[in-house]
């Protein structure tokens, strides 16, 4: 397999086709999404210039996944907040915070799955919906608290979170609860 620093190299051509140099085959964005899920490391390069365009291709995969499934991972309030950080003095902090939060979430994911399997497997789903919702709420609160702590490290004179911020957090939690209720309804209908 052709690799660059231990990573598979994907070439993107002007006609938007993606070529996996490791397998000598053309691939799609869905194929790349599957590679990510399997943990395969790859870089995407513009075939003509050699420029690393991995970031834009991964962003494109997220966009397609969000529009395809109907079950979005990125709530509107989160997207608005994220857009608000572009050009802000805190812009440089956001990527490392998000990366840290996702790493922590991934580490807790197996524990959460185990608890959900235990909760859903032992008794009817409807009776146990509160436990997964509580776990999600706790994770959101924890991540929000970490974010506020990080922001205060960079701006020690920053006031504690305003009421609006707490309202936005509550709205995010409510959106997550609603998504879990919708999932519950779908499962009940099955």
Short mmCIF file of C-alpha atoms in Angstrom, two decimals:
data_model
loop_
_atom_site.label_atom_id
_atom_site.label_comp_id
_atom_site.label_asym_id
_atom_site.label_seq_id
_atom_site.Cartn_x
_atom_site.Cartn_y
_atom_site.Cartn_z
CA UNK A 1 0.00 0.00 0.00
CA UNK A 2 1.29 3.43 -0.89
CA UNK A 3 1.51 5.40 2.30
CA UNK A 4 2.78 8.81 3.32
CA UNK A 5 4.22 8.85 6.84
CA UNK A 6 2.21 5.73 7.68
CA UNK A 7 -1.01 7.10 6.18
CA UNK A 8 -2.87 6.11 3.06
CA UNK A 9 -2.76 8.81 0.39
CA UNK A 10 -5.99 9.69 -1.40
CA UNK A 11 -5.62 11.84 -4.51
CA UNK A 12 -8.46 14.16 -5.51
CA UNK A 13 -8.60 14.98 -9.20
CA UNK A 14 -10.10 18.04 -10.92
CA UNK A 15 -13.12 15.97 -11.93
CA UNK A 16 -13.77 15.45 -8.17
CA UNK A 17 -12.86 11.77 -8.31
CA UNK A 18 -10.95 10.34 -5.38
CA UNK A 19 -8.22 7.77 -5.94
CA UNK A 20 -6.89 5.56 -3.15
CA UNK A 21 -3.20 5.09 -3.97
CA UNK A 22 -2.98 2.27 -1.42
CA UNK A 23 -5.52 0.04 -3.16
CA UNK A 24 -5.22 1.57 -6.65
CA UNK A 25 -8.99 2.10 -6.78
CA UNK A 26 -11.36 5.01 -7.03
CA UNK A 27 -13.29 5.68 -3.85
CA UNK A 28 -16.29 7.78 -2.81
CA UNK A 29 -16.87 10.04 0.16
CA UNK A 30 -18.90 7.19 1.69
CA UNK A 31 -15.86 4.93 1.34
CA UNK A 32 -13.72 7.52 3.11
CA UNK A 33 -16.34 7.80 5.87
CA UNK A 34 -16.12 4.02 6.35
CA UNK A 35 -12.33 4.24 6.47
CA UNK A 36 -12.60 6.87 9.23
CA UNK A 37 -15.02 4.66 11.18
CA UNK A 38 -12.58 1.73 10.89
CA UNK A 39 -9.76 3.93 12.16
CA UNK A 40 -7.80 4.02 8.90
CA UNK A 41 -5.48 7.03 8.74
CA UNK A 42 -5.34 8.82 5.41
CA UNK A 43 -4.52 12.16 3.88
CA UNK A 44 -6.21 13.67 0.86
CA UNK A 45 -4.05 15.55 -1.61
CA UNK A 46 -4.97 17.64 -4.59
CA UNK A 47 -3.67 15.52 -7.47
CA UNK A 48 -2.33 18.50 -9.42
CA UNK A 49 -0.79 20.71 -6.73
CA UNK A 50 -0.06 18.11 -4.03
CA UNK A 51 -1.74 20.39 -1.47
CA UNK A 52 -3.14 18.65 1.63
CA UNK A 53 -6.93 19.05 1.41
CA UNK A 54 -7.84 16.49 4.08
CA UNK A 55 -9.63 19.08 6.24
CA UNK A 56 -11.97 20.21 3.48
CA UNK A 57 -12.76 16.64 2.39
CA UNK A 58 -13.55 15.56 5.97
CA UNK A 59 -15.74 18.65 6.34
CA UNK A 60 -17.52 17.67 3.13
CA UNK A 61 -18.12 14.16 4.53
CA UNK A 62 -19.68 15.67 7.66
CA UNK A 63 -21.88 17.94 5.54
CA UNK A 64 -23.10 14.99 3.47
CA UNK A 65 -23.71 12.83 6.53
CA UNK A 66 -25.68 15.64 8.19
CA UNK A 67 -27.89 16.20 5.14
CA UNK A 68 -28.27 12.50 4.26
CA UNK A 69 -29.44 10.84 7.44
CA UNK A 70 -31.95 13.26 8.92
CA UNK A 71 -30.42 12.48 12.32
CA UNK A 72 -28.03 15.34 12.75
CA UNK A 73 -25.21 15.26 15.28
CA UNK A 74 -24.68 19.01 15.26
CA UNK A 75 -27.54 20.98 16.85
CA UNK A 76 -28.33 24.37 15.34
CA UNK A 77 -27.36 26.16 18.55
CA UNK A 78 -23.93 24.49 18.42
CA UNK A 79 -23.44 25.49 14.78
CA UNK A 80 -24.39 29.10 15.60
CA UNK A 81 -21.93 29.19 18.48
CA UNK A 82 -19.21 27.66 16.35
CA UNK A 83 -19.74 30.20 13.56
CA UNK A 84 -19.62 32.96 16.17
CA UNK A 85 -16.06 31.97 17.08
CA UNK A 86 -14.69 32.59 13.58
CA UNK A 87 -12.68 35.82 13.71
CA UNK A 88 -13.06 36.01 17.51
CA UNK A 89 -10.01 36.18 19.75
CA UNK A 90 -10.99 32.80 21.19
CA UNK A 91 -10.95 31.13 17.76
CA UNK A 92 -7.56 29.56 18.42
CA UNK A 93 -8.83 27.85 21.59
CA UNK A 94 -11.91 26.23 20.09
CA UNK A 95 -10.20 23.48 18.02
CA UNK A 96 -8.17 22.17 20.93
CA UNK A 97 -11.20 22.32 23.23
CA UNK A 98 -13.37 20.42 20.73
CA UNK A 99 -10.62 17.86 20.19
CA UNK A 100 -10.24 17.38 23.96
CA UNK A 101 -14.02 17.08 24.42
CA UNK A 102 -14.34 14.49 21.65
CA UNK A 103 -11.42 12.51 23.07
CA UNK A 104 -13.07 12.51 26.52
CA UNK A 105 -16.41 11.54 25.00
CA UNK A 106 -14.78 8.68 23.08
CA UNK A 107 -13.14 7.42 26.26
CA UNK A 108 -16.50 7.47 28.03
CA UNK A 109 -18.37 6.02 25.05
CA UNK A 110 -17.77 2.35 25.88
CA UNK A 111 -18.88 2.93 29.46
CA UNK A 112 -22.03 4.72 28.26
CA UNK A 113 -22.79 1.95 25.75
CA UNK A 114 -22.41 -0.68 28.42
CA UNK A 115 -24.77 1.19 30.75
CA UNK A 116 -27.29 1.71 27.96
CA UNK A 117 -27.15 -1.97 26.99
CA UNK A 118 -27.67 -2.92 30.60
CA UNK A 119 -30.55 -0.48 30.95
CA UNK A 120 -32.24 -1.40 27.68
CA UNK A 121 -31.54 -5.10 27.88
CA UNK A 122 -32.95 -5.83 31.31
CA UNK A 123 -36.34 -4.11 31.20
CA UNK A 124 -38.63 -2.46 28.63
CA UNK A 125 -37.10 0.49 26.85
CA UNK A 126 -39.72 3.01 27.91
CA UNK A 127 -38.98 2.48 31.59
CA UNK A 128 -35.26 3.07 31.14
CA UNK A 129 -35.18 6.15 28.93
CA UNK A 130 -34.34 8.35 31.91
CA UNK A 131 -30.90 6.77 32.50
CA UNK A 132 -29.48 7.46 29.00
CA UNK A 133 -30.98 10.96 29.04
CA UNK A 134 -29.33 11.64 32.40
CA UNK A 135 -25.98 10.37 31.06
CA UNK A 136 -26.22 12.69 28.05
CA UNK A 137 -27.20 15.64 30.25
CA UNK A 138 -24.27 14.96 32.56
CA UNK A 139 -21.86 14.79 29.61
CA UNK A 140 -23.18 18.07 28.16
CA UNK A 141 -22.88 19.80 31.54
CA UNK A 142 -19.35 18.44 32.02
CA UNK A 143 -18.21 19.58 28.56
CA UNK A 144 -19.79 23.00 29.04
CA UNK A 145 -18.05 23.38 32.38
CA UNK A 146 -14.70 22.43 30.81
CA UNK A 147 -15.28 24.98 28.06
CA UNK A 148 -16.04 27.77 30.53
CA UNK A 149 -12.92 26.87 32.53
CA UNK A 150 -10.82 26.97 29.38
CA UNK A 151 -12.25 30.36 28.43
CA UNK A 152 -11.48 31.76 31.89
CA UNK A 153 -7.87 30.57 31.62
CA UNK A 154 -7.41 32.71 28.52
CA UNK A 155 -9.39 35.64 29.87
CA UNK A 156 -9.15 35.79 33.66
CA UNK A 157 -11.31 38.91 33.75
CA UNK A 158 -14.20 37.21 31.97
CA UNK A 159 -17.43 37.21 33.96
CA UNK A 160 -19.03 33.91 34.87
CA UNK A 161 -21.53 32.54 32.38
CA UNK A 162 -24.43 34.88 31.81
CA UNK A 163 -28.06 33.88 32.03
CA UNK A 164 -28.23 33.73 28.24
CA UNK A 165 -25.45 31.18 28.19
CA UNK A 166 -27.22 29.03 30.75
CA UNK A 167 -30.44 29.32 28.75
CA UNK A 168 -28.58 28.17 25.62
CA UNK A 169 -27.15 25.21 27.55
CA UNK A 170 -30.61 24.31 28.81
CA UNK A 171 -31.92 24.57 25.25
CA UNK A 172 -29.15 22.22 24.06
CA UNK A 173 -30.09 19.71 26.76
CA UNK A 174 -33.76 20.03 25.81
CA UNK A 175 -32.85 19.38 22.16
CA UNK A 176 -30.93 16.26 23.19
CA UNK A 177 -33.89 15.08 25.28
CA UNK A 178 -36.20 15.61 22.31
CA UNK A 179 -33.87 13.64 20.06
CA UNK A 180 -33.85 10.78 22.58
CA UNK A 181 -37.66 10.91 22.77
CA UNK A 182 -37.85 10.74 18.97
CA UNK A 183 -35.50 7.76 19.02
CA UNK A 184 -37.66 6.15 21.69
CA UNK A 185 -40.76 6.66 19.54
CA UNK A 186 -39.02 5.13 16.52
CA UNK A 187 -37.97 2.12 18.57
CA UNK A 188 -41.46 1.74 20.02
CA UNK A 189 -42.92 1.76 16.51
CA UNK A 190 -40.58 -1.05 15.48
#
